[in-house]
RNA sequence: GGGCGGUUAGCUCAGCUGGUCAGAGCGCGCGCCUUACAAGCGCGAGGUCCCCGGUUCGAGCCCGGGACCGCCCACCA
């Protein structure tokens, strides 16, 4: 590594791997399971799919959670960020099946046992990649304690939950209408179904002279078991209770009355197919109709479909329409919403199937109460309503999946006997239920199963309930709500206190980031550099922004709603790291090792920066508490750039060079606290700088990550200094502006006198920063007068390089501006209503402003 | 069909309980190699705060209506 003198630029790709190693070696991310959950701090990471790779959502959520973990660790808590991955039943099985297909093999050919072995092998090979990627991001997860939703202990937890809920009557098996995914050959839950708008043909089919029905799925008429009309519909009342013959089948079915039927849609007569339509299923149950399944789980027509057996549903539709001939009295295009599987993209086939279900109403009650009572807080609160609404209308959850990869259901059958238990039954002839549980069933146990539940472990005692659960909106129901329900039911109590719902980051063009659309952006390409994907209008390569830059950028982008990805914010983060590094070089290269960091203010700028530092610390704490990560990051940027570097370091520089120990100690103190403050957001660069000066011993306890976050010291707040320096800064801006306006070269030191009593100690600072020189008038005639904030006036004396003619013109323009403002203020004050009704202090402020403007005008 | 959110500078976004709230970063223009940083520094130009009404002494901010964009929930064949 080059000496600090030579390192004029911060190089994240050189620094970050080195720092990562130090953190790993230190064991700092692995807290001992001691103390109580109240004094400890824990977060269970949303488990990424075991074969997944880090995407933008992980990177954002990782940055958020890591900021929280580091923040609380630096406040003395044992901070545990629970790590693990999800077996992700469908997704993983699909991946492995795809690879097998490429090799010309198939799941069925291998058989269940061998196939699951293949998946485990796949996991060995490609799994856990994402864990390394989290590390690259700087995530301070507990890497020594990694869990997997299919590891031994976890399986125990899952089976126990299943058996207990079965014993309590909440889990049951039933023939019920499910969302069948013909592509994957499994049932999926309601939450895995999405509606897509489609234009189909609406067929009107005459069942008799008097009854014509409308349907987009004529093939299902083969399974009709009734025709329904509205009870009050005059057109059909005489037919209620009679029968009608379903075309092509010769089957007579009853004409029933049900309020569900809309009289104003189509003909007002509805064919009822309980086997293949969720509504019809309900009506069928209500009227005791019985059902006929004409479409099978393979998406083909069953034997019940007679001549049409074996055809796909779509082919059957054409054939049925053809066979109906002139019974099809009308065809028209019809746009409606059709269910599709989110998992496979196939059109969902609603059908009746024997599946395992979980009754949710009883579990939902405490989960609703927890949120409405504020025991669990959802941020932003707008999401609370969604959560409650969903739980209040919750329906049974289909938990069985016809897959091989996952937790196999702990139920065995032998003839008419059923055995349910965490251990296999004894005796011969038992056959285990082949289905596995929905992945979200096991994920629902995440915050406590990862801590060793159902054993009464030290981990559980120390870290459950966890503190924060941070995730995106899309799994609020799928995952968060279920964790709450199961958390109450099993370990008892809430699983986490705060739920933070973060933004979804969209592609720069506003589309969803997705691999298939080609709109995804790889966080690692941003960290380490790499080609810009085509969603960017600008081509070329990303510079290596570094993990800190990416973390900062993502936090700065985040909000309570979805946001577009902004490379500029990441660049801003990288700029901040470079700025902080270089500011540190200035300080460290000029403050000898013998000087101890300490707040030893001896000038107004010292008092000012110390006061501003207290404000920065207080604001950061508020923003962490409010989950306002964008302001946390941007506030840090403003402090480091806008106050520390742009002003304080420039102001203090000469004293630093002169060996002023008070200045050196104070600057070191400010740097040290700034590093700590920034660490949760940009951990690498801060740790690196820390090591250069403050991490003396090099031991684990000497890491910045292990330090105590400095608190706010109210004794160092100094409103007077803040006002004085703020005024000076404004004055400097005005003077610089004035110089520009008269085209005065930067090198020229302008001779002038300064009048006004607001500047005090700051007067020489104004001179230096604005490149002026306060002189006695010595009989010289001032050539220009520049009023400056704070009520003072700068009288410019003849100086070589200062064009006083230009200054005159500038003065005239300024006079005009002031006259305009005075007019406006006078107008406002002559408005009787304003004077009468506006708060007195506002009116006074306006008067003061007017006086000030007049004084400025007079001074010109 | 319900519900929620958005519309502010060329771009991405801040703007708290109505009164310096018209802002930031990037981009753009001009000027500076000022001994921490040229991936830097200084200065500047850019906006009918979506539209129309209303409340108010005063409205990006509140109310009513409208337009456009996005998301969530939902069993009208």
GROMACS .gro file of N, CA, C and O in nm, chain A residues 166 173 356 411-420 430:
model
   56
  166UNK      N    1  -5.213  -2.937   1.278
  166UNK     CA    2  -5.304  -3.044   1.240
  166UNK      C    3  -5.383  -3.091   1.363
  166UNK      O    4  -5.505  -3.103   1.360
  173UNK      N    5  -5.719  -3.168   0.523
  173UNK     CA    6  -5.709  -3.207   0.383
  173UNK      C    7  -5.849  -3.204   0.324
  173UNK      O    8  -5.945  -3.245   0.389
  356UNK      N    9  -5.385  -3.004   0.094
  356UNK     CA   10  -5.381  -2.965   0.235
  356UNK      C   11  -5.404  -2.815   0.246
  356UNK      O   12  -5.349  -2.737   0.168
  411UNK      N   13  -4.724  -3.683   0.678
  411UNK     CA   14  -4.847  -3.760   0.689
  411UNK      C   15  -4.828  -3.890   0.612
  411UNK      O   16  -4.773  -3.889   0.502
  412UNK      N   17  -4.871  -3.997   0.677
  412UNK     CA   18  -4.857  -4.129   0.614
  412UNK      C   19  -4.994  -4.193   0.602
  412UNK      O   20  -5.081  -4.172   0.688
  413UNK      N   21  -5.014  -4.273   0.497
  413UNK     CA   22  -5.143  -4.340   0.477
  413UNK      C   23  -5.121  -4.489   0.468
  413UNK      O   24  -5.020  -4.536   0.417
  414UNK      N   25  -5.221  -4.563   0.522
  414UNK     CA   26  -5.222  -4.709   0.504
  414UNK      C   27  -5.368  -4.749   0.495
  414UNK      O   28  -5.439  -4.743   0.597
  415UNK      N   29  -5.410  -4.780   0.376
  415UNK     CA   30  -5.552  -4.809   0.356
  415UNK      C   31  -5.634  -4.689   0.399
  415UNK      O   32  -5.612  -4.577   0.351
  416UNK      N   33  -5.724  -4.710   0.493
  416UNK     CA   34  -5.810  -4.601   0.539
  416UNK      C   35  -5.745  -4.520   0.651
  416UNK      O   36  -5.796  -4.420   0.694
  417UNK      N   37  -5.629  -4.573   0.700
  417UNK     CA   38  -5.566  -4.507   0.813
  417UNK      C   39  -5.482  -4.388   0.768
  417UNK      O   40  -5.424  -4.387   0.662
  418UNK      N   41  -5.477  -4.287   0.857
  418UNK     CA   42  -5.390  -4.172   0.834
  418UNK      C   43  -5.307  -4.151   0.959
  418UNK      O   44  -5.360  -4.159   1.071
  419UNK      N   45  -5.178  -4.129   0.941
  419UNK     CA   46  -5.092  -4.101   1.055
  419UNK      C   47  -5.024  -3.968   1.032
  419UNK      O   48  -4.970  -3.941   0.925
  420UNK      N   49  -5.028  -3.884   1.133
  420UNK     CA   50  -4.963  -3.753   1.123
  420UNK      C   51  -4.866  -3.740   1.238
  420UNK      O   52  -4.905  -3.755   1.354
  430UNK      N   53  -4.703  -4.837   0.540
  430UNK     CA   54  -4.737  -4.695   0.539
  430UNK      C   55  -4.675  -4.626   0.418
  430UNK      O   56  -4.563  -4.655   0.381
   0.00000   0.00000   0.00000
